[in-house]
Coordinates of C-alpha atoms (C1' of nucleotides) in Angstrom, one line a residue:
Chain A
M1 CA -29.0 20.2 -18.8
K2 CA -25.3 22.0 -17.6
D3 CA -25.8 24.4 -20.2
D4 CA -21.6 23.8 -21.2
K5 CA -22.5 19.8 -22.2
K6 CA -21.1 18.7 -25.6
L7 CA -24.6 18.0 -26.9
V8 CA -23.5 16.8 -30.1
E9 CA -21.1 13.6 -30.3
E10 CA -20.4 14.3 -34.0
I11 CA -18.4 16.8 -34.5
T12 CA -15.0 16.9 -33.0
S13 CA -14.4 20.2 -30.3
M14 CA -12.6 23.1 -32.6
H15 CA -9.9 23.4 -29.4
E16 CA -8.7 19.8 -29.7
D17 CA -8.4 19.9 -33.6
F18 CA -9.4 22.7 -35.6
A19 CA -8.6 22.1 -39.5
K20 CA -11.3 18.3 -38.0
W21 CA -13.7 20.6 -36.7
Y22 CA -14.5 22.2 -40.1
T23 CA -15.1 19.9 -42.3
D24 CA -16.9 18.1 -39.6
V25 CA -18.9 20.7 -39.7
V26 CA -18.9 20.8 -42.9
L27 CA -20.7 17.7 -44.0
K28 CA -23.2 16.6 -40.6
A29 CA -24.8 20.3 -41.5
D30 CA -25.8 18.3 -44.8
L31 CA -24.1 21.6 -46.4
V32 CA -21.8 19.8 -49.3
D33 CA -20.5 16.5 -50.1
Y34 CA -17.4 15.4 -51.4
S35 CA -17.4 14.5 -55.0
S36 CA -16.2 12.3 -57.8
V37 CA -13.6 15.1 -59.1
G38 CA -10.6 15.9 -56.9
G39 CA -10.9 19.3 -55.0
C40 CA -14.5 20.0 -56.2
I41 CA -17.5 20.0 -54.1
I42 CA -21.0 19.3 -54.1
F43 CA -23.5 22.1 -52.8
R44 CA -26.0 20.5 -51.1
P45 CA -29.3 21.7 -51.1
Y46 CA -28.8 22.7 -47.3
G47 CA -25.4 24.5 -48.6
Y48 CA -26.1 26.1 -51.6
S49 CA -29.6 27.9 -49.9
I50 CA -27.0 29.4 -47.6
W51 CA -25.7 30.9 -50.9
E52 CA -29.0 31.7 -52.6
N53 CA -29.5 34.1 -49.7
I54 CA -26.2 35.9 -50.1
Q55 CA -26.7 36.4 -53.8
R56 CA -30.3 38.1 -52.8
E57 CA -29.2 39.6 -50.7
L58 CA -25.8 41.6 -52.9
N59 CA -28.4 41.5 -56.3
R60 CA -30.4 43.4 -54.3
R61 CA -27.7 45.9 -53.4
F62 CA -25.8 45.5 -56.0
K63 CA -29.3 46.9 -58.1
E64 CA -29.6 48.8 -56.1
T65 CA -26.4 50.5 -57.0
G66 CA -26.8 51.1 -60.8
H67 CA -24.7 47.7 -61.6
E68 CA -26.5 44.4 -64.5
N69 CA -26.2 41.1 -64.7
V70 CA -24.7 39.5 -67.4
Y71 CA -23.2 36.2 -68.3
M72 CA -19.9 35.4 -70.3
P73 CA -18.8 32.4 -71.4
L74 CA -16.9 29.6 -70.1
F75 CA -13.9 29.4 -71.9
I76 CA -11.0 32.0 -72.5
P77 CA -9.4 31.5 -76.4
E78 CA -5.0 31.8 -75.2
S79 CA -4.5 34.2 -77.1
L80 CA -7.0 36.5 -75.7
L81 CA -6.0 35.1 -71.8
Q82 CA -2.1 37.2 -72.5
K83 CA -2.8 40.5 -73.4
E84 CA -2.4 41.5 -70.1
K85 CA 1.0 40.3 -69.3
D86 CA 0.5 41.0 -65.3
H87 CA -2.3 39.6 -65.6
V88 CA -1.4 36.2 -67.3
E89 CA 1.4 35.4 -65.3
G90 CA -0.5 35.8 -62.7
F91 CA -2.9 33.5 -63.3
A92 CA -1.2 30.8 -65.1
P93 CA 0.2 28.7 -63.0
E94 CA -3.8 27.5 -62.5
V95 CA -5.5 27.5 -64.8
A96 CA -7.2 24.4 -67.2
W97 CA -7.2 24.5 -70.2
I98 CA -10.0 23.2 -73.0
T99 CA -7.5 21.0 -75.6
H100 CA -9.8 18.9 -77.6
G101 CA -13.3 19.1 -79.0
G102 CA -14.5 15.4 -79.4
S103 CA -11.7 14.2 -80.7
E104 CA -10.5 16.8 -82.7
E105 CA -7.3 18.9 -81.3
L106 CA -8.1 22.2 -81.4
T107 CA -6.9 25.3 -82.8
E108 CA -6.0 27.0 -80.3
R109 CA -6.8 25.9 -76.3
L110 CA -9.6 27.4 -73.9
C111 CA -9.0 28.1 -70.6
V112 CA -11.2 27.7 -68.6
R113 CA -12.0 31.3 -67.0
P114 CA -10.7 31.6 -63.7
T115 CA -11.2 34.8 -63.6
S116 CA -13.2 36.4 -66.6
E117 CA -12.0 40.2 -67.0
T118 CA -10.3 39.7 -70.5
L119 CA -13.9 38.5 -71.7
F120 CA -15.1 41.7 -70.0
C121 CA -12.1 44.1 -72.0
D122 CA -13.2 42.6 -74.9
H123 CA -16.7 43.3 -74.5
Y124 CA -15.9 46.3 -73.6
S125 CA -13.7 47.2 -76.5
K126 CA -16.5 46.7 -79.3
I127 CA -19.5 48.0 -77.0
I128 CA -17.8 51.7 -76.2
H129 CA -17.6 53.8 -77.8
S130 CA -18.4 57.5 -76.6
Y131 CA -18.5 58.8 -72.9
R132 CA -22.4 57.9 -73.6
D133 CA -21.8 54.8 -73.0
L134 CA -20.9 55.1 -69.7
P135 CA -20.4 53.9 -67.0
K136 CA -20.6 50.5 -67.5
L137 CA -21.5 49.1 -64.1
Y138 CA -21.9 45.0 -65.2
N139 CA -21.5 42.3 -62.7
Q140 CA -21.9 37.9 -63.8
W141 CA -22.4 34.9 -61.0
C142 CA -20.6 32.3 -61.6
S143 CA -17.9 29.4 -61.0
V144 CA -14.3 30.1 -62.6
V145 CA -12.1 27.3 -62.0
R146 CA -8.2 27.7 -60.2
W147 CA -7.0 24.4 -60.2
E148 CA -5.7 24.5 -57.0
K149 CA -3.1 21.8 -54.9
T150 CA -4.4 22.3 -52.3
T151 CA -8.4 22.5 -51.3
R152 CA -10.4 22.8 -48.2
P153 CA -13.9 22.9 -48.6
F154 CA -15.8 26.7 -49.5
L155 CA -11.9 28.1 -48.6
R156 CA -10.7 26.7 -51.7
T157 CA -11.6 25.0 -54.3
R158 CA -11.1 23.7 -57.7
E159 CA -14.3 25.7 -59.1
F160 CA -15.4 28.1 -56.7
L161 CA -19.3 30.4 -57.4
W162 CA -19.1 33.8 -57.0
Q163 CA -19.8 37.3 -58.3
E164 CA -16.5 39.5 -60.2
G165 CA -18.0 43.1 -61.3
H166 CA -16.8 44.5 -64.4
T167 CA -16.9 48.6 -64.4
A168 CA -16.1 51.4 -66.9
H169 CA -15.4 55.2 -66.1
A170 CA -14.3 57.6 -68.3
T171 CA -12.2 58.9 -65.4
A172 CA -9.6 58.1 -63.3
E173 CA -11.7 59.2 -60.0
E174 CA -14.9 57.8 -61.0
A175 CA -13.0 54.4 -61.3
Q176 CA -11.6 54.9 -57.6
E177 CA -14.7 55.6 -56.2
E178 CA -17.2 52.6 -57.6
T179 CA -13.6 51.1 -56.3
I180 CA -13.9 52.0 -52.3
R181 CA -18.8 51.8 -52.6
M182 CA -18.2 47.8 -53.9
L183 CA -15.7 47.4 -51.0
N184 CA -17.7 48.7 -48.4
I185 CA -21.2 47.6 -49.7
Y186 CA -19.5 43.6 -48.8
A187 CA -18.5 45.3 -46.0
E188 CA -21.7 46.3 -45.3
F189 CA -23.1 43.2 -45.4
C190 CA -20.8 40.7 -43.8
E191 CA -21.6 42.7 -40.9
N192 CA -25.5 43.1 -41.5
V193 CA -26.1 40.3 -43.2
L194 CA -23.2 37.7 -42.4
A195 CA -23.0 39.2 -38.7
I196 CA -19.0 39.0 -39.0
P197 CA -16.5 42.6 -38.9
V198 CA -14.6 42.8 -41.1
V199 CA -11.4 44.8 -41.5
K200 CA -10.7 47.3 -44.4
G201 CA -8.1 48.1 -46.3
R202 CA -6.1 48.4 -48.8
K203 CA -3.3 45.3 -50.5
T204 CA 0.4 45.2 -50.7
E205 CA 2.2 46.0 -54.2
R206 CA 2.5 41.7 -52.9
E207 CA -0.7 40.7 -51.9
K208 CA -2.3 42.8 -54.4
F209 CA -4.2 41.5 -57.4
A210 CA -2.7 39.9 -61.0
G211 CA -3.2 43.2 -63.3
A212 CA -4.6 46.1 -60.5
H213 CA -3.4 49.1 -59.4
A214 CA -4.5 48.6 -56.3
T215 CA -6.5 45.7 -54.8
F216 CA -9.1 47.1 -51.7
T217 CA -9.9 43.9 -49.4
I218 CA -12.1 43.2 -46.4
E219 CA -10.2 41.0 -44.2
S220 CA -12.0 39.3 -40.8
L221 CA -11.1 37.0 -38.5
M222 CA -12.1 33.4 -37.3
H223 CA -11.7 31.5 -34.5
D224 CA -8.2 29.8 -34.7
G225 CA -7.2 33.4 -35.0
K226 CA -6.4 32.8 -38.8
A227 CA -7.0 35.7 -41.3
L228 CA -9.7 35.2 -44.3
Q229 CA -9.8 37.3 -46.6
C230 CA -13.8 38.3 -47.8
G231 CA -14.2 40.2 -50.3
T232 CA -12.1 42.2 -52.7
S233 CA -12.8 45.3 -55.1
H234 CA -9.7 46.4 -57.6
N235 CA -8.9 49.2 -59.5
F236 CA -7.6 48.4 -62.6
G237 CA -6.5 52.0 -63.2
D238 CA -6.2 52.5 -67.5
G239 CA -4.1 49.1 -67.8
F240 CA -6.5 46.7 -68.9
A241 CA -8.4 48.9 -71.4
K242 CA -4.8 50.2 -72.7
A243 CA -3.9 46.2 -74.1
F244 CA -7.7 46.2 -75.2
D245 CA -7.5 48.8 -76.9
I246 CA -11.1 50.3 -74.3
Q247 CA -11.4 53.8 -75.8
Y248 CA -13.8 56.3 -75.9
T249 CA -14.6 59.9 -77.4
D250 CA -15.2 62.3 -74.7
K251 CA -16.9 66.1 -75.1
N252 CA -14.4 67.3 -76.8
N253 CA -13.6 64.5 -79.7
Q254 CA -10.8 63.3 -77.7
L255 CA -9.9 59.6 -77.8
Q256 CA -9.4 58.4 -73.9
Y257 CA -9.2 55.3 -72.5
V258 CA -11.6 53.8 -70.1
H259 CA -10.6 53.6 -65.7
Q260 CA -11.9 50.3 -64.3
T261 CA -12.6 48.6 -61.7
S262 CA -13.8 45.2 -61.0
W263 CA -14.4 42.8 -57.3
G264 CA -15.9 40.1 -55.9
V265 CA -16.7 38.0 -53.1
S266 CA -17.3 33.8 -53.5
T267 CA -18.4 30.9 -51.9
R268 CA -15.5 31.6 -49.3
L269 CA -17.8 33.4 -47.4
I270 CA -20.0 30.1 -46.3
G271 CA -16.7 29.4 -44.6
A272 CA -16.3 32.5 -43.5
I273 CA -19.6 32.2 -41.3
I274 CA -19.0 28.5 -40.2
M275 CA -15.1 29.8 -38.9
V276 CA -16.5 32.4 -37.7
H277 CA -20.3 32.2 -35.9
G278 CA -19.9 27.7 -35.3
D279 CA -19.4 26.3 -31.9
D280 CA -19.0 23.0 -30.5
S281 CA -22.1 21.4 -31.5
G282 CA -21.9 22.4 -34.8
L283 CA -22.8 25.3 -37.2
V284 CA -24.0 28.2 -36.1
L285 CA -26.2 30.9 -38.8
P286 CA -27.1 33.6 -38.8
P287 CA -30.8 34.7 -39.2
N288 CA -30.1 37.2 -42.4
A289 CA -28.1 33.8 -44.1
A290 CA -30.1 31.3 -42.2
P291 CA -31.7 29.3 -44.5
I292 CA -34.3 28.6 -42.3
Q293 CA -34.2 30.8 -39.6
L294 CA -37.0 28.7 -37.4
V295 CA -37.5 25.4 -36.6
I296 CA -40.9 24.0 -34.9
V297 CA -40.4 20.6 -32.8
P298 CA -43.6 19.1 -32.1
I299 CA -43.4 17.1 -28.5
A300 CA -45.3 13.7 -28.2
Q301 CA -46.6 13.8 -31.7
H302 CA -49.3 11.5 -31.5
K303 CA -50.8 13.1 -28.7
P304 CA -54.6 14.5 -30.3
G305 CA -54.1 18.1 -30.9
V306 CA -50.4 18.9 -31.2
L307 CA -49.7 18.1 -34.6
E308 CA -52.6 20.4 -35.0
K309 CA -51.4 22.7 -33.2
A310 CA -47.8 23.0 -35.3
R311 CA -49.3 22.6 -38.3
E312 CA -51.3 26.4 -37.0
I313 CA -48.6 28.2 -36.2
S314 CA -46.3 26.8 -38.8
G315 CA -48.9 28.5 -41.1
R316 CA -49.6 32.0 -39.0
L317 CA -45.0 32.1 -38.9
S318 CA -44.6 31.4 -42.5
G319 CA -45.4 34.5 -43.7
I320 CA -42.7 36.5 -41.4
C321 CA -40.0 34.5 -41.4
R322 CA -38.3 31.1 -43.1
L323 CA -38.9 28.2 -41.5
K324 CA -39.4 24.2 -41.0
L325 CA -41.8 21.8 -38.9
D326 CA -40.1 18.5 -38.3
D327 CA -42.9 16.2 -37.9
S328 CA -41.3 13.6 -39.1
D329 CA -41.0 10.5 -36.4
K330 CA -37.9 11.1 -34.9
M331 CA -37.3 11.2 -31.4
P332 CA -37.1 15.0 -30.5
G333 CA -33.6 15.2 -28.7
W334 CA -32.3 13.8 -32.3
K335 CA -34.0 16.1 -34.0
F336 CA -33.2 19.5 -31.1
S337 CA -29.1 17.4 -31.7
E338 CA -29.4 18.3 -36.1
Y339 CA -30.9 20.9 -36.0
E340 CA -28.3 22.5 -33.9
M341 CA -25.2 20.5 -36.4
K342 CA -27.3 22.4 -38.6
G343 CA -27.2 26.2 -36.7
I344 CA -30.2 26.6 -37.5
P345 CA -31.1 29.9 -35.2
L346 CA -34.0 29.8 -33.1
R347 CA -36.0 26.1 -32.1
L348 CA -39.6 26.1 -31.0
E349 CA -40.6 23.7 -28.9
I350 CA -45.1 22.5 -28.8
G351 CA -45.8 20.1 -26.8
P352 CA -49.6 19.1 -24.4
K353 CA -48.5 21.0 -21.4
D354 CA -47.6 23.9 -23.4
I355 CA -51.2 22.9 -25.6
E356 CA -52.4 23.9 -21.7
N357 CA -51.1 26.5 -20.9
N358 CA -51.5 28.6 -24.3
Q359 CA -47.4 28.4 -24.9
V360 CA -44.3 27.9 -26.9
V361 CA -40.6 27.4 -25.6
L362 CA -38.4 29.0 -27.6
V363 CA -35.0 27.6 -27.8
R364 CA -31.7 30.1 -29.5
R365 CA -28.8 28.2 -31.2
D366 CA -26.2 30.9 -30.2
N367 CA -26.5 30.7 -26.4
R368 CA -28.8 28.3 -25.8
Q369 CA -31.3 30.4 -23.5
K370 CA -34.9 29.0 -23.3
E371 CA -38.1 31.1 -23.1
I372 CA -41.3 30.6 -23.2
V373 CA -43.9 32.4 -25.1
S374 CA -47.9 32.7 -25.3
M375 CA -49.4 31.6 -28.6
D376 CA -51.2 34.9 -28.5
D377 CA -47.8 36.6 -29.0
L378 CA -45.3 34.4 -31.4
E379 CA -45.8 37.2 -34.1
N380 CA -43.7 40.1 -31.8
A381 CA -41.7 37.1 -30.3
I382 CA -39.6 34.8 -33.3
P383 CA -38.7 38.1 -35.6
R384 CA -37.7 40.4 -31.8
V385 CA -35.6 36.8 -31.1
L386 CA -34.3 36.5 -34.0
A387 CA -33.5 40.6 -34.9
D388 CA -31.5 39.5 -30.8
I389 CA -29.7 36.5 -32.0
Q390 CA -28.4 38.9 -35.4
K391 CA -27.2 41.7 -33.5
G392 CA -26.0 39.3 -30.5
L393 CA -23.5 37.1 -33.1
L394 CA -22.0 40.4 -34.3
E395 CA -21.5 41.6 -31.1
K396 CA -19.8 38.3 -30.1
A397 CA -17.7 38.2 -33.7
R398 CA -16.9 41.9 -33.2
A399 CA -15.9 41.5 -29.0
M400 CA -13.7 38.3 -30.4
L401 CA -12.2 40.4 -33.0
K402 CA -11.0 43.2 -30.6
D403 CA -10.3 40.0 -28.9
K404 CA -8.1 38.2 -31.2
T405 CA -6.2 42.2 -32.4
Y406 CA -2.6 42.9 -30.8
S407 CA -0.2 45.2 -31.9
A408 CA 4.1 44.8 -32.1
K409 CA 6.6 47.6 -31.6
T410 CA 9.7 44.9 -32.6
F411 CA 9.6 41.6 -33.9
A412 CA 10.3 39.3 -31.1
E413 CA 7.2 40.7 -29.7
F414 CA 6.1 39.8 -32.9
E415 CA 6.9 36.3 -33.4
K416 CA 5.7 35.7 -30.2
I417 CA 2.3 37.0 -30.4
I418 CA 2.3 34.8 -33.2
N419 CA 3.0 31.3 -32.0
E420 CA 1.8 32.3 -29.1
T421 CA -1.5 33.8 -29.6
P422 CA -2.5 33.8 -33.5
G423 CA -5.2 36.7 -34.7
F424 CA -4.6 39.6 -36.6
I425 CA -0.8 41.9 -35.8
K426 CA -1.1 45.4 -36.1
A427 CA 2.5 46.8 -36.8
M428 CA 4.6 49.3 -38.3
W429 CA 6.5 48.6 -42.1
C430 CA 8.8 50.3 -43.7
G431 CA 6.8 49.3 -47.5
S432 CA 9.9 47.5 -48.3
S433 CA 8.0 43.9 -50.3
E434 CA 11.9 42.4 -48.1
C435 CA 10.4 42.5 -44.9
E436 CA 6.8 41.4 -46.3
E437 CA 9.7 38.9 -47.5
T438 CA 11.4 38.1 -44.1
V439 CA 8.4 38.1 -42.1
K440 CA 7.1 35.8 -43.8
E441 CA 9.9 33.3 -43.9
K442 CA 10.4 33.6 -40.0
T443 CA 6.7 33.7 -39.4
G444 CA 4.2 32.8 -41.9
A445 CA 2.5 35.8 -41.3
T446 CA 2.1 37.4 -44.3
A447 CA 0.4 41.5 -44.6
R448 CA -2.9 41.3 -44.6
C449 CA -4.5 44.9 -46.3
I450 CA -3.2 48.3 -44.8
P451 CA -6.4 49.1 -42.6
F452 CA -8.1 53.1 -43.9
E453 CA -7.7 53.4 -40.2
Q454 CA -4.6 53.9 -39.5
E455 CA -2.0 54.5 -36.4
E456 CA 1.1 55.1 -35.3
L457 CA 1.8 52.4 -32.8
S458 CA 6.0 54.1 -34.1
Q459 CA 8.1 55.2 -36.4
K460 CA 9.4 52.1 -37.5
C461 CA 8.9 49.7 -38.8
F462 CA 9.2 46.4 -36.9
C463 CA 11.4 44.3 -39.3
C464 CA 13.9 46.5 -40.8
G465 CA 13.3 49.0 -38.3
K466 CA 14.1 52.1 -41.0
E467 CA 11.5 54.6 -40.9
A468 CA 7.7 53.5 -41.0
R469 CA 5.0 54.9 -43.8
H470 CA 2.4 52.3 -43.1
M471 CA 0.7 50.6 -40.0
V472 CA -0.7 47.2 -41.1
Y473 CA -3.2 44.9 -40.4
W474 CA -0.2 41.4 -40.2
G475 CA -1.6 37.2 -39.4
K476 CA -1.5 33.5 -40.5
A477 CA -4.4 33.1 -43.7
Y478 CA -6.3 31.2 -45.3
Chain B
rC1 C1' 4.2 19.5 -55.2
rG2 C1' 6.8 17.6 -50.7
rG3 C1' 5.5 14.9 -45.6
rG4 C1' 2.1 11.9 -43.9
rG5 C1' -2.3 8.9 -43.3
rU6 C1' -7.3 5.8 -44.6
rG7 C1' -9.0 3.0 -48.8
rU8 C1' -13.6 -3.8 -46.4
rA9 C1' -22.7 -2.0 -46.5
rG10 C1' -24.8 4.9 -47.6
rC11 C1' -21.8 6.2 -42.7
rG12 C1' -18.4 4.3 -39.0
rC13 C1' -15.0 0.6 -38.3
rA14 C1' -13.1 -4.8 -37.0
rG15 C1' -11.5 -8.6 -40.4
rU16 C1' -5.7 -13.3 -35.5
rU17 C1' -0.3 -18.7 -38.3
rG18 C1' -3.9 -17.0 -45.5
rG19 C1' -9.4 -21.4 -45.8
rU20 C1' -13.9 -17.2 -50.0
rA21 C1' -16.2 -11.7 -44.8
rG22 C1' -18.9 -9.8 -39.8
rC23 C1' -19.8 -5.5 -36.0
rG24 C1' -22.8 -0.6 -34.7
rC25 C1' -25.1 3.6 -37.1
rA26 C1' -28.6 4.2 -40.7
rC27 C1' -32.1 2.2 -44.2
rG28 C1' -37.3 -1.6 -44.9
rU29 C1' -41.3 -3.5 -42.3
rG30 C1' -44.8 -3.9 -38.0
rG31 C1' -45.2 -2.7 -32.7
rU32 C1' -44.3 0.5 -28.8
rU33 C1' -43.0 4.9 -27.7
rU34 C1' -42.2 11.4 -28.3
rG35 C1' -39.9 17.9 -23.1
rG36 C1' -31.9 16.4 -25.4
rG37 C1' -30.3 11.4 -30.7
rA38 C1' -36.2 5.1 -27.8
rC39 C1' -36.5 -0.4 -27.3
rC40 C1' -38.4 -4.8 -29.3
rA41 C1' -39.2 -7.9 -32.4
rU42 C1' -37.6 -8.7 -38.7
rG43 C1' -35.6 -8.2 -43.7
rG44 C1' -33.0 -6.5 -47.2
rG45 C1' -27.6 -4.6 -48.8
rG46 C1' -20.3 -6.5 -50.7
rC47 C1' -16.1 -7.6 -57.7
rC48 C1' -12.8 -6.5 -49.5
rG49 C1' -10.0 1.4 -54.0
rG50 C1' -7.6 -0.6 -59.0
rA51 C1' -4.3 -4.1 -62.2
rG52 C1' -0.8 -7.6 -61.8
rG53 C1' 2.0 -12.0 -59.6
rU54 C1' 3.0 -15.5 -54.8
rU55 C1' -0.5 -20.2 -53.8
rC56 C1' -4.3 -25.4 -53.8
rA57 C1' -6.6 -21.0 -51.8
rA58 C1' -5.7 -13.7 -51.3
rG59 C1' -9.8 -8.6 -47.3
rU60 C1' -5.0 -10.8 -45.3
rC61 C1' 1.5 -11.8 -48.5
rC62 C1' 4.6 -9.0 -53.2
rU63 C1' 4.7 -5.1 -57.1
rC64 C1' 2.2 -1.1 -59.0
rU65 C1' -1.0 1.2 -59.6
rC66 C1' -5.6 4.8 -58.5
rA67 C1' -8.8 8.5 -54.9
rC68 C1' -9.1 10.8 -51.2
rC69 C1' -7.9 13.2 -46.5
rC70 C1' -4.5 16.0 -43.0
rC71 C1' -0.1 19.0 -42.6
rG72 C1' 3.0 22.8 -45.0
rA73 C1' 5.0 25.5 -49.6
rC74 C1' 1.8 28.4 -54.4
rC75 C1' -3.5 31.6 -54.0
rA76 C1' -11.4 34.1 -54.1

RNA sequence: CGGGGUGUAGCGCAGUUGGUAGCGCACGUGGUUUGGGACCAUGGGGCCGGAGGUUCAAGUCCUCUCACCCCGACCA
């Protein structure tokens, strides 16, 4: 078999049609099904299981840093939503409204939460009285609704699952620390669990969250050169506190407003995994996020001893990795293709010849390398190979990010890159919203972030030529 | 919200000048198979997206609707 032979014929090649490739993968890997409600998806067990892994890993990190999970209502009274002006304006166009209970019209419309800032604020205003009540470090796992016009599985759906952390602090400094702490947790999680390298930075005024003082972001780059915002962390300062009257008495018996943050990641991360690691055979999952890390495929399973051996191995390994034994009567080749589409990191083949030789065959999903391993060494070999795959995927993704990151000094250079080799473009910027607008109009690219790691590529804004203030990562985004 | 496309079996499709629906895959059963998507036999499955109309007769022609997908403008 040639390495480059396309084994899975049901998936469109990503070079042929990236959008089609994406939806093919999403459907063929059994991650989701389309639902009867426009713009919404059904998470199938395999897709939901990835989300559960994400939840488990993040929950551990949130709890290690002192956060508690809570749950707020799905509905927000219109009056509550309207308390913070920028916030309402930002979300108004995509809010879904409840107008009736049964056949009776409600006296006040209820908004289906597009995000829960207002609910947390309302609650905080009641429960925070003293500096002794601070900080409040809350998080909630829930779904939110934003009535989007264009939708794509995971990347943009009308209802999506996410987590939103909402914290209240005594001082501006503490709030800023929290904002960055959570951004760093997201970045570490993306790299170590999802094997997705990210660029950390601050959003421009134009791109920041409605109602925030500052928004920080982690941005990643997909196979097609488009950027994907993977998570955001906002510093609200005391803006919401003033709108919602969240005050506490400090040590000197003075009334003070709290300083707040919020931060979130969503099921969009699953879209990122697909578009960063996937290939023409389908999904490729990093072991740390994979619902099933190892699939055992018995060969000639009707022959005496084969299934027994496969079951024995399954039992031995079940404590050291998440695995599945497929003893259905499908052909082995069918199983190989199926689990490649599903991105299971590692496959173990066990057949009569292997049993004779006291060995098994391991095949990696990421590079299809085969390795023959002694039956006695499985407990060492499996974790070793899984760790190696995890590491390899991150390295590969890092190389891609580096490869697709360009820099431009002039507008002409910028345009040429965006049109010919899409990716991140580093370029100096004067800080004006007008230049962002111009760039967007002429090239379709937006300022993804002002990275923490600044470089001085030149003294002048690549767009208007005036004095540059920041180096910005630009790109077309999902 | 604009532009394009598609709706016929679970999925993918065919269906000629209008004559009352077919193929592949999947599924059920029996058997033979199993190191890269097996084969034979046999069986089940349909208000042709919906509503009007034209006609003796509509999957097919006309009108109107609805849904979904894709591509753009706005957004986790």
